[in-house]
Tab-separated table of C-alpha atoms and ligand atoms in Angstrom:
chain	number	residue	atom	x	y	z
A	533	UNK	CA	132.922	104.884	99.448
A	534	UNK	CA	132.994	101.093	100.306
A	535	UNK	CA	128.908	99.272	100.126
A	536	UNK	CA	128.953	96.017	100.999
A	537	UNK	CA	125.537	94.817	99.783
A	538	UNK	CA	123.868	91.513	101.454
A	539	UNK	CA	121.823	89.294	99.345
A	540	UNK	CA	122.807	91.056	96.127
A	541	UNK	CA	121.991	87.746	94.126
A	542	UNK	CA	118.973	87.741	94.935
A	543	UNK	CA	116.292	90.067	93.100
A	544	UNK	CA	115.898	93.768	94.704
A	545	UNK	CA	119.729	93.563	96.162
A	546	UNK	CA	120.852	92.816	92.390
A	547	UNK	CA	119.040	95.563	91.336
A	548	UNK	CA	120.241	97.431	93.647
A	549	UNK	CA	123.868	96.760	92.884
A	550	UNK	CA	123.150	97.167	88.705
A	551	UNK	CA	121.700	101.115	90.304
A	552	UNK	CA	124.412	101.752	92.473
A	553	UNK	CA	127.261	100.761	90.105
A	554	UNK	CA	125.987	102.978	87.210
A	555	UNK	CA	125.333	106.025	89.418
A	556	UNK	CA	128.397	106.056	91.496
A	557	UNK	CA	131.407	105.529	89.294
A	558	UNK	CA	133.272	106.213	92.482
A	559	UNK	CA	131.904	103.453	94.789
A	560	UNK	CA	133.148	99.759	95.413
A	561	UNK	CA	130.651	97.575	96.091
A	562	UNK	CA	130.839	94.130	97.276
A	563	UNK	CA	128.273	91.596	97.548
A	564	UNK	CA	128.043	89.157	100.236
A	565	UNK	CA	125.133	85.819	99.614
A	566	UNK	CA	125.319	82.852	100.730
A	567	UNK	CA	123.146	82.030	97.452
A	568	UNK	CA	120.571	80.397	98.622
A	569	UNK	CA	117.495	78.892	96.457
A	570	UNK	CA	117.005	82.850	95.752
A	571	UNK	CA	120.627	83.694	95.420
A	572	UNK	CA	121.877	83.126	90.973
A	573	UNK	CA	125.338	83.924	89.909
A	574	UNK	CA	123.945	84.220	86.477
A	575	UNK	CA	121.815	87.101	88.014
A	576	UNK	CA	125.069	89.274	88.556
A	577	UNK	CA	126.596	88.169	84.925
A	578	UNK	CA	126.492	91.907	83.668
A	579	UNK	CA	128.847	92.852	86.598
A	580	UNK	CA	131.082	90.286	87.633
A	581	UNK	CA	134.043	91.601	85.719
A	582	UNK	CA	133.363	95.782	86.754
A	583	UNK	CA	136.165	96.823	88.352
A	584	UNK	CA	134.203	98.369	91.278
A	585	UNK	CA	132.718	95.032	92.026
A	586	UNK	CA	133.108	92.035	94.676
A	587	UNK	CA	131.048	89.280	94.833
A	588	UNK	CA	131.701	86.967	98.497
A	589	UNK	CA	129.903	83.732	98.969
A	590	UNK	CA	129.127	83.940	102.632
A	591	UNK	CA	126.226	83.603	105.058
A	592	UNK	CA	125.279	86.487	107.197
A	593	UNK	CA	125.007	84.594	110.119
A	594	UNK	CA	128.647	83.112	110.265
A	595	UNK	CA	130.321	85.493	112.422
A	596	UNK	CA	134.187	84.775	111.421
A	597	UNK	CA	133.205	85.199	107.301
A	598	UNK	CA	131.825	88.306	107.966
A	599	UNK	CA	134.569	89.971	110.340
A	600	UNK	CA	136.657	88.527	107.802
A	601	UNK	CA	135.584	90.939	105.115
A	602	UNK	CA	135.084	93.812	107.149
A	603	UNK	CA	138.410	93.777	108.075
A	604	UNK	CA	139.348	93.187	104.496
A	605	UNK	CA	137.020	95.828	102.909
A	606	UNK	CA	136.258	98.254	106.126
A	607	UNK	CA	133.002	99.074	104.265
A	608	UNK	CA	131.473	102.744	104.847
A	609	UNK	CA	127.821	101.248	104.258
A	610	UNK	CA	126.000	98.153	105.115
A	611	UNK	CA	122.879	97.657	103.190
A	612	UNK	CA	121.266	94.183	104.553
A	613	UNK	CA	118.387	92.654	101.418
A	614	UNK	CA	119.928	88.753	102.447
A	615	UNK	CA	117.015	87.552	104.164
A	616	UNK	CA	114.403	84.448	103.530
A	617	UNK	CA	111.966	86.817	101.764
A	618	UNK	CA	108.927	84.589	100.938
A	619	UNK	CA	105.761	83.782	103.326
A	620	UNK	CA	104.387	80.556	102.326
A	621	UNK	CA	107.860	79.528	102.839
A	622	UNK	CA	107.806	80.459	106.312
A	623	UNK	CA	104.455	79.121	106.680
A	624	UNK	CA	105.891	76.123	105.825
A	625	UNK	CA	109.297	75.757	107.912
A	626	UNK	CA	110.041	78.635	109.993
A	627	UNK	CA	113.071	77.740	111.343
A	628	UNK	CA	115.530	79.340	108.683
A	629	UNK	CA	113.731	82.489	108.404
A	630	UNK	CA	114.207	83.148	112.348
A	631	UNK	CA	118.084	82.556	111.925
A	632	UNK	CA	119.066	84.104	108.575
A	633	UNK	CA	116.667	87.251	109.264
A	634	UNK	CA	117.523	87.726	112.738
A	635	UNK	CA	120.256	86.098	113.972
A	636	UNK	CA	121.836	86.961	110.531
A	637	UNK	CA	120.812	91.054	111.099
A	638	UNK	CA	122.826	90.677	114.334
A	639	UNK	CA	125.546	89.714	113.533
A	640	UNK	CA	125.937	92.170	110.846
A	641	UNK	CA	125.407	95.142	113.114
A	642	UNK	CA	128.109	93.571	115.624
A	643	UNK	CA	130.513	93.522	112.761
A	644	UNK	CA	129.293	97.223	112.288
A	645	UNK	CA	129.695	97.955	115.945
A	646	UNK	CA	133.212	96.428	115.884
A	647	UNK	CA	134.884	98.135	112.666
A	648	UNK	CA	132.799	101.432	112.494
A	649	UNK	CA	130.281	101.974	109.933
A	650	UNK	CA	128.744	105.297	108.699
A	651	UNK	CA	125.497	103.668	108.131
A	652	UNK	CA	124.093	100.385	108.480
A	653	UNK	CA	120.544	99.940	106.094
A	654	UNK	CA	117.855	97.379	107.303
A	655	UNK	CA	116.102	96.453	104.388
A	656	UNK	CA	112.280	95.498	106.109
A	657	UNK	CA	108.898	95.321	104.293
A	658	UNK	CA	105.504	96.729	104.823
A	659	UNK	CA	104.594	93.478	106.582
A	660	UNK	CA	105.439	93.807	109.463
A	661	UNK	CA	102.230	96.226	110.177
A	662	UNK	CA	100.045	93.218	109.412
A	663	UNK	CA	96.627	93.820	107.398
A	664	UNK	CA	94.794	96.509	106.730
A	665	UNK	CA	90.880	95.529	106.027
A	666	UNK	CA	89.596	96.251	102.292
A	667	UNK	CA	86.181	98.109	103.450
A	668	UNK	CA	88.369	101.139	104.966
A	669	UNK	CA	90.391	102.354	101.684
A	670	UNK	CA	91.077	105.551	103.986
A	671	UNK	CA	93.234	103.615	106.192
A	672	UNK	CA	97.172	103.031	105.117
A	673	UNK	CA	100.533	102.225	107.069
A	674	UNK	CA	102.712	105.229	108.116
A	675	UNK	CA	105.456	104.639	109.411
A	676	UNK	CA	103.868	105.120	113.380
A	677	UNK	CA	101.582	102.011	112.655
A	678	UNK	CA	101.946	99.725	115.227
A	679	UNK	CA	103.547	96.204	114.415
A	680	UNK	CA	101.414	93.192	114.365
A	681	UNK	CA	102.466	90.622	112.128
A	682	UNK	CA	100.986	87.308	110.841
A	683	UNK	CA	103.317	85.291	109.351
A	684	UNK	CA	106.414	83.817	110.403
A	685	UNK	CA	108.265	85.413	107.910
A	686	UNK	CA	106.826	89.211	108.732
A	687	UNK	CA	107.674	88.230	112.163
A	688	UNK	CA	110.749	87.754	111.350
A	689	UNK	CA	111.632	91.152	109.520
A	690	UNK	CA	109.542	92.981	112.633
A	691	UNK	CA	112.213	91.468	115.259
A	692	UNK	CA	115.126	92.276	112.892
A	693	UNK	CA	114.108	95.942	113.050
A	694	UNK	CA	113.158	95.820	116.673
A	695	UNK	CA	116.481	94.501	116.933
A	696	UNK	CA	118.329	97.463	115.020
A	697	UNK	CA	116.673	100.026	116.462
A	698	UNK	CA	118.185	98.616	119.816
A	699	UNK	CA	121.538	98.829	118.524
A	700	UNK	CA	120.588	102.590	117.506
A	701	UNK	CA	119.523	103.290	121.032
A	702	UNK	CA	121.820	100.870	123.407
A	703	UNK	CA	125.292	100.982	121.123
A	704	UNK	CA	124.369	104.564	118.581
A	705	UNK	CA	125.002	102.642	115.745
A	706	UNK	CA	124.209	104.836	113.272
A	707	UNK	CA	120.774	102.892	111.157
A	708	UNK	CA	118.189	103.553	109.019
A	709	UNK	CA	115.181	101.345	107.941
A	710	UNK	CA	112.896	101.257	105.448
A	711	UNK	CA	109.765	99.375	104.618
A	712	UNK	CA	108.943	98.765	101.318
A	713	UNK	CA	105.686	97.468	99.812
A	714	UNK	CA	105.606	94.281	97.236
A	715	UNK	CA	108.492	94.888	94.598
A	716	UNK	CA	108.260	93.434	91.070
A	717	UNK	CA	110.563	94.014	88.226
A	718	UNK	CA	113.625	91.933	86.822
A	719	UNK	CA	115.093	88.925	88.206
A	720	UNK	CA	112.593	88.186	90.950
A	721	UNK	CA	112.524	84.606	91.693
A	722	UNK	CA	109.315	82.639	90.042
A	723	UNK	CA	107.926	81.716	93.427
A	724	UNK	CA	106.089	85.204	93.765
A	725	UNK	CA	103.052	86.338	92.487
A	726	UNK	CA	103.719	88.441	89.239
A	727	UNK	CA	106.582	86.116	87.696
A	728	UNK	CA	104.959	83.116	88.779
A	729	UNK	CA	102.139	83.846	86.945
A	730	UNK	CA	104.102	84.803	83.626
A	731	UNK	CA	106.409	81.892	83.723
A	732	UNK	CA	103.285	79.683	84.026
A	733	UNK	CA	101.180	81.050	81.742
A	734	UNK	CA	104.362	81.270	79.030
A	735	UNK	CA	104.310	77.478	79.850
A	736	UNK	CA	100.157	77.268	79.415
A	737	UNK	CA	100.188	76.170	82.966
A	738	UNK	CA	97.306	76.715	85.347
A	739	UNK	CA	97.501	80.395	87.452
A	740	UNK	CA	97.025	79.415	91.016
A	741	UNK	CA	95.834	82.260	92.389
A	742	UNK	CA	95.022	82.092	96.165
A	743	UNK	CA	91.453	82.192	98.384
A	744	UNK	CA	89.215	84.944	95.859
A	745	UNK	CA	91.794	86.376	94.214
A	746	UNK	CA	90.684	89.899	96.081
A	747	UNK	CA	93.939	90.421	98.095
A	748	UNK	CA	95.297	93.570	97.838
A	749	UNK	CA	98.693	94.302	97.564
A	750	UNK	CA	100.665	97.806	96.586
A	751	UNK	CA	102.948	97.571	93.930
A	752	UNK	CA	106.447	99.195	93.120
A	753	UNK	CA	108.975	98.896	90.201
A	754	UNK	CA	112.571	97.844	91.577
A	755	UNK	CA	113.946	100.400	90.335
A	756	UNK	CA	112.073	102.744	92.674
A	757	UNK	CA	112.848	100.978	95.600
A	758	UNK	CA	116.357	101.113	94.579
A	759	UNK	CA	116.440	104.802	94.314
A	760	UNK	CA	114.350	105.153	97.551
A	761	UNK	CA	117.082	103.685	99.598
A	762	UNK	CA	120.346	105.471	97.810
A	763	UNK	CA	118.403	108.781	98.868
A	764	UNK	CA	117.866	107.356	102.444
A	765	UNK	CA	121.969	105.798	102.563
A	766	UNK	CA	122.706	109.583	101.250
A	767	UNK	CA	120.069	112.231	103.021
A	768	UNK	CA	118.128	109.647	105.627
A	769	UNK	CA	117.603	110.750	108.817
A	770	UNK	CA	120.430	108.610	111.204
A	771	UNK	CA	117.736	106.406	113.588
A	772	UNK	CA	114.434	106.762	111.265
A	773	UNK	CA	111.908	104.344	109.804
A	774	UNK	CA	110.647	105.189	105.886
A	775	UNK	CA	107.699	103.953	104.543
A	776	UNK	CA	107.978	103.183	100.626
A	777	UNK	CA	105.370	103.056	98.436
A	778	UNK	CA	103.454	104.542	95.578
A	779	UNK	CA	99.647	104.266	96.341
A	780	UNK	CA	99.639	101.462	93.947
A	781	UNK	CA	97.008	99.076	95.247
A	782	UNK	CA	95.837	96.109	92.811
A	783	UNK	CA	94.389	93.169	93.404
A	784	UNK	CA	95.251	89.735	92.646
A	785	UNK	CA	93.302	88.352	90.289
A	786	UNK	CA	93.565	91.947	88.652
A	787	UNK	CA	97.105	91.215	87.938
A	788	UNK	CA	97.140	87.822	86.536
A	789	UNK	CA	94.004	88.510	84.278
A	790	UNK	CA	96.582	91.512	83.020
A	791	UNK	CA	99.010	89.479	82.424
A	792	UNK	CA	96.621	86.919	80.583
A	793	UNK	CA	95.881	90.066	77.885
A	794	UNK	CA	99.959	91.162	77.809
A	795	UNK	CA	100.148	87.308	77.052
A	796	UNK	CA	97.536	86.617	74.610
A	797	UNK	CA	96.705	83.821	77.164
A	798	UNK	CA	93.116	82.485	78.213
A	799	UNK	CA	91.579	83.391	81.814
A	800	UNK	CA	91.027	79.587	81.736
A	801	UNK	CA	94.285	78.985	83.172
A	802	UNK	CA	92.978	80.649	86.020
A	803	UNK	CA	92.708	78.226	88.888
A	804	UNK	CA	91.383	78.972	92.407
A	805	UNK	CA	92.828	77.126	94.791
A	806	UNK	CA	93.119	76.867	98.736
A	807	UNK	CA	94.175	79.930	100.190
A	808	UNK	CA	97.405	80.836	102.201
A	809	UNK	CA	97.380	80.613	105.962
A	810	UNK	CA	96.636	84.120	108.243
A	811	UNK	CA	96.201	85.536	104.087
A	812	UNK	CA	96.854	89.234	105.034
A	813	UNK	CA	94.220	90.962	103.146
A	814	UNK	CA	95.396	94.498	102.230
A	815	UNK	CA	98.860	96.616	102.359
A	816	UNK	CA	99.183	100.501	101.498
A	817	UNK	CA	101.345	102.898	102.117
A	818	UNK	CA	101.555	106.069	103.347
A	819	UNK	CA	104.766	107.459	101.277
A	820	UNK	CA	104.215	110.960	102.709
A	821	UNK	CA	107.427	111.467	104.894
A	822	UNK	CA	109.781	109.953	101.961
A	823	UNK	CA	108.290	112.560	99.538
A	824	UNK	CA	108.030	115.302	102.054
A	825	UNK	CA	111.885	114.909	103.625
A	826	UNK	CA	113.282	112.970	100.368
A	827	UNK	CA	111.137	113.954	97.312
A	828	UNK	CA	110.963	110.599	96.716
A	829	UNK	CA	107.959	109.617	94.578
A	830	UNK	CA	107.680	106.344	92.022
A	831	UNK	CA	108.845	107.512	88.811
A	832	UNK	CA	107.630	104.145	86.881
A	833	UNK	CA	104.174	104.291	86.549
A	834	UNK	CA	102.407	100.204	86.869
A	835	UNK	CA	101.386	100.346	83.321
A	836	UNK	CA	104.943	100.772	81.970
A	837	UNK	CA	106.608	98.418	84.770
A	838	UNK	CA	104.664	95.428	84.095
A	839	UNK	CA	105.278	95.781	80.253
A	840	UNK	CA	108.782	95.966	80.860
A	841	UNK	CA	108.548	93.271	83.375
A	842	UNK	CA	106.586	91.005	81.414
A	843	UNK	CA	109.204	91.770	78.547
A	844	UNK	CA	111.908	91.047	80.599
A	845	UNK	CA	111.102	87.731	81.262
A	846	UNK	CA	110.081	86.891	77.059
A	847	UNK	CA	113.661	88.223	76.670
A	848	UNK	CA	115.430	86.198	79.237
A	849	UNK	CA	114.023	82.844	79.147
A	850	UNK	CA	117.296	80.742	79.623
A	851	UNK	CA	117.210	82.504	83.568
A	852	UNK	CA	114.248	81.645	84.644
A	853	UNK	CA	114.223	77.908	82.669
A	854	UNK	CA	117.309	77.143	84.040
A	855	UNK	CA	115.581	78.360	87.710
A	856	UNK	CA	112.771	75.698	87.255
A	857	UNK	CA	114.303	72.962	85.676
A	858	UNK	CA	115.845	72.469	88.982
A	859	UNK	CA	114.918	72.277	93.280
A	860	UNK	CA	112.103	74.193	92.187
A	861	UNK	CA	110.181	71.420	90.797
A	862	UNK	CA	109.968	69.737	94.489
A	863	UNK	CA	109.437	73.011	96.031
A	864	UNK	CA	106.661	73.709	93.784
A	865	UNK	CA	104.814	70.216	94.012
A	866	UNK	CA	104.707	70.628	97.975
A	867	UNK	CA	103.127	74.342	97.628
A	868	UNK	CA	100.723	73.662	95.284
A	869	UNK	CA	100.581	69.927	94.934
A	870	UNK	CA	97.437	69.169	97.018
A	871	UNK	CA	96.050	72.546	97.150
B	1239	LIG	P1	115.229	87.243	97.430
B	1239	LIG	O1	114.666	86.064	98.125
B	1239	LIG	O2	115.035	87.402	95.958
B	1239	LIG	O3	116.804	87.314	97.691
B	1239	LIG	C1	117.375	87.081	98.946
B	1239	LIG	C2	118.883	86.963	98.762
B	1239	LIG	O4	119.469	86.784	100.060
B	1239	LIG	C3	119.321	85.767	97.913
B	1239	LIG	O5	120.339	86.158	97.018
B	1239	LIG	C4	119.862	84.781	98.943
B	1239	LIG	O6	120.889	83.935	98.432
B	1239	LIG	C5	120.407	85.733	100.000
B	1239	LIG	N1	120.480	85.117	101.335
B	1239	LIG	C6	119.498	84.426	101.981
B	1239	LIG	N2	119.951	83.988	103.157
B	1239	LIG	C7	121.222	84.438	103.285
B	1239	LIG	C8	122.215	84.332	104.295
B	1239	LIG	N3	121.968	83.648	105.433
B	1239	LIG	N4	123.412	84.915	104.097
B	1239	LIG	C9	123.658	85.600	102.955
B	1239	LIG	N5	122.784	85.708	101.952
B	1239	LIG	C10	121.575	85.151	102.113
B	1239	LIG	O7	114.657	88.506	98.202
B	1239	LIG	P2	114.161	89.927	97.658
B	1239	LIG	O8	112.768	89.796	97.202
B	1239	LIG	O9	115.199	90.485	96.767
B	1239	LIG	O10	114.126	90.752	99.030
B	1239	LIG	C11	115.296	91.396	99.503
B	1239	LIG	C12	114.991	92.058	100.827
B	1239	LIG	O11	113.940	93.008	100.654
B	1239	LIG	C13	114.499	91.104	101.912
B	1239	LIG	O12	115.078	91.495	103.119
B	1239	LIG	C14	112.984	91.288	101.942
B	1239	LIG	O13	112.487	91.045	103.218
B	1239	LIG	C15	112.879	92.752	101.565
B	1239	LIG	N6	111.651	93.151	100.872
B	1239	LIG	C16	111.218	92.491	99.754
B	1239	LIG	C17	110.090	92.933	99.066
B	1239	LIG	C18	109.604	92.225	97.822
B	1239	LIG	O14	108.533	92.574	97.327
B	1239	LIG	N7	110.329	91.274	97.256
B	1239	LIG	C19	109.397	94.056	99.524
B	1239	LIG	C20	109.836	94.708	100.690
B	1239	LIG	C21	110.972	94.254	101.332
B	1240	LIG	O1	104.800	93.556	100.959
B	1240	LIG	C1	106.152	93.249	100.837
B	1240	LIG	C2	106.338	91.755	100.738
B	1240	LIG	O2	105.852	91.373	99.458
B	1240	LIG	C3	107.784	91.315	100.922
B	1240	LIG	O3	108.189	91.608	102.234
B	1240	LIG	C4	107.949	89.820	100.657
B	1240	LIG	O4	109.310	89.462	100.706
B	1240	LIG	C5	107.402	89.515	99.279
B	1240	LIG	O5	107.464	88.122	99.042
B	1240	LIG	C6	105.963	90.008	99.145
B	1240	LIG	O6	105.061	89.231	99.991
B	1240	LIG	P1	103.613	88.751	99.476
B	1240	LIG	O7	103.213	87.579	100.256
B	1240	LIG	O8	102.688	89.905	99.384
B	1240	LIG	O9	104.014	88.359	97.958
B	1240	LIG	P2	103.650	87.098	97.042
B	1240	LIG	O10	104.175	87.419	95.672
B	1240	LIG	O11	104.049	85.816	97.652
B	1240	LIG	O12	102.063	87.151	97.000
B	1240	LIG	C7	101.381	88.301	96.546
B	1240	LIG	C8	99.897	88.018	96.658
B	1240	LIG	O13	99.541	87.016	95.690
B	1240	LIG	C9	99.476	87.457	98.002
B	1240	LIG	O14	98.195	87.954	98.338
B	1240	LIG	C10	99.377	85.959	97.773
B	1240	LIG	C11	98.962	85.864	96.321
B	1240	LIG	N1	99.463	84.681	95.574
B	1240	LIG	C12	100.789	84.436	95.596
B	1240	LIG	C13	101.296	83.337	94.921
B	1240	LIG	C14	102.781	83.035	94.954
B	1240	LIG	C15	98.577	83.889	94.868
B	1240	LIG	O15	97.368	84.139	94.820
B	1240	LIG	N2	99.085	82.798	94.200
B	1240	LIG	C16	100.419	82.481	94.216
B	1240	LIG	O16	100.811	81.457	93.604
């Protein structure tokens, strides 16, 4: 079995790769990233030398790169994470996020189309069903929610699966899809919420948390995602949509204030500061068809993830210094600078 994995430099596709590689001694996998901001070589360290393992620099959106490697590899499995993953990116300039997450999907699936595939994964995100309100706890996403997005970024991700379920319909190509709620874990990128608040507070910087703080998000360990969609690539329904999720719903300022006590670090560092444009309030998901076709449930409950988490990033210091000692300083100056 050949698995070419997109954005595998980038946090849930390296995880995914580090999950696939020790469970399958029997597959080849080979990871295609254009590495990006998101995208570290250092990330995929622990693997660069298996003998199962490829790692391509390559965009998904150039067209001759990646018919090049499928006729190179002729992968069995696409699995698609490379995308522009973060919103107040997209809030901020758009334009990339339309042509790496669509245009980019795309041309994947015509590759697909044109060398035969026995599955080709979209990797897509609760957010594309938009906001749920917080006075209706009863309500949650399945995966027959309608889509209504709010950020460029969600809308994004929504077209990309509009756009591979087309291919399943018009050209059979034979997809799955699953939306995932907010990941957190190893290696994600200090722009999102959970590392961004260790790294800061580890530097006894101020925690800018967003609007209130009361934002709800539903949390998953990597790890769980990661063995959500090897059970889809493996007993998935060819054509279907699965929700993925644990009924894990925390809010903000719930998290960093934990992570001020894992820290030994003052609440003072909390800062409130302007919030994020179209802010979606609330995601949940309904994991009922995963667990009812799949028997997928989260096996890592959020009390042991974000200790290990948290640990993680005391442990591995050098990857996430070396991360904001560079681009990120400008990046992070124009986010937050005047907020
Ligand atoms: P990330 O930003 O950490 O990594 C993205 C990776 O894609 C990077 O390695 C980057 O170099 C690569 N990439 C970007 N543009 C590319 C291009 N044009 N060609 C090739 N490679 C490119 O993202 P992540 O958080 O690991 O998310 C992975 C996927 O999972 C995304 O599709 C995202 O929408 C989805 N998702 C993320 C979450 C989450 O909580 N992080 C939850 C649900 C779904
Ligand atoms: O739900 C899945 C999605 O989760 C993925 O599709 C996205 O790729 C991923 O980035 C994530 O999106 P969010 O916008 O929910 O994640 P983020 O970590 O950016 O923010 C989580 C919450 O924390 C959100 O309500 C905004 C808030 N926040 C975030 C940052 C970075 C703050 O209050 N302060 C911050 O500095």
């Amino acid at each position: 079995m050949t698995i070419i994995v997109t954005g595998g430099a980038g946090f849930i596709g390296s995880n995914f790769i580090f999950y696939m590689l020790g469970k399958y001694s029997n597959y080849r996998v080979i990871c295609l990233d254009r590495l990006t901001y998101a995208g570290n070589l250092s990330t995929l360290k622990q693997v660069m030398d298996h003998p199962n393992f490829r790692f391509v620099k390559a965009d998904i959106c150039d067209r001759d790169a990646v018919y090049q490697l499928f006729e190179q590899e002729h992968p069995d499995i696409v699995v698609n994470f490379a995308a522009e993953s973060h919103v107040d990116r997209s809030i901020d300039q758009p334009d990339i996020f339309l042509h790496t997450n669509i245009i980019g999907t795309a041309t994947l699936m015509d590759a697909c189309r044109r060398y035969g595939i026995r599955r080709y994964h979209q990797v897509s995100t609760d957010e594309v069903y938009g906001d749920l309100p917080l006075d209706r706890p009863d309500l949650l996403f399945t995966e027959e929610t309608p889509i209504r997005t709010s950020s460029p970024y969600s809308s994004s991700k929504a077209s990309a699966d509009l756009l591979t379920l087309a291919y399943h319909r018009t050209y059979d190509l034979p997809v799955t899809i699953s939306r995932c709620s907010n990941n957190y874990g190893p290696y994600q990128f200090p722009e999102k919420l959970i590392p961004l608040m260790i790294v800061n507070a580890l530097n006894d910087k101020p925690l800018p948390v967003y609007g209130k703080g009361l934002n709800v998000r539903d949390w998953l360990y990597v790890e769980d995602h990661c063995r959500a969609i090897d059970l889809i690539l493996h007993k998935g329904h060819v054509g279907d949509i699965y929700n993925i999720g644990g009924h894990n719903e925390m809010r903000n300022i719930d998290i960093v204030k934990l992570i001020c006590k894992h820290l030994g670090k003052s609440e003072s560092l909390i800062t409130y500061v302007a919030d994020r444009k179209g802010h979606d309030m609330r995601y949940a998901i309904d994991p009922t068809k995963i667990f009812n076709e799949l028997g997928w449930f989260p096996e890592t409950t959020f009390a042991d993830g974000i200790k290990k988490t948290i640990q993680w990033y005391l442990d591995n210091r050098a990857w996430w210094e070396d991360i904001i000692s560079g681009e990120y300083q400008e990046y992070y100056a124009k986010i937050y600078g005047n907020r």
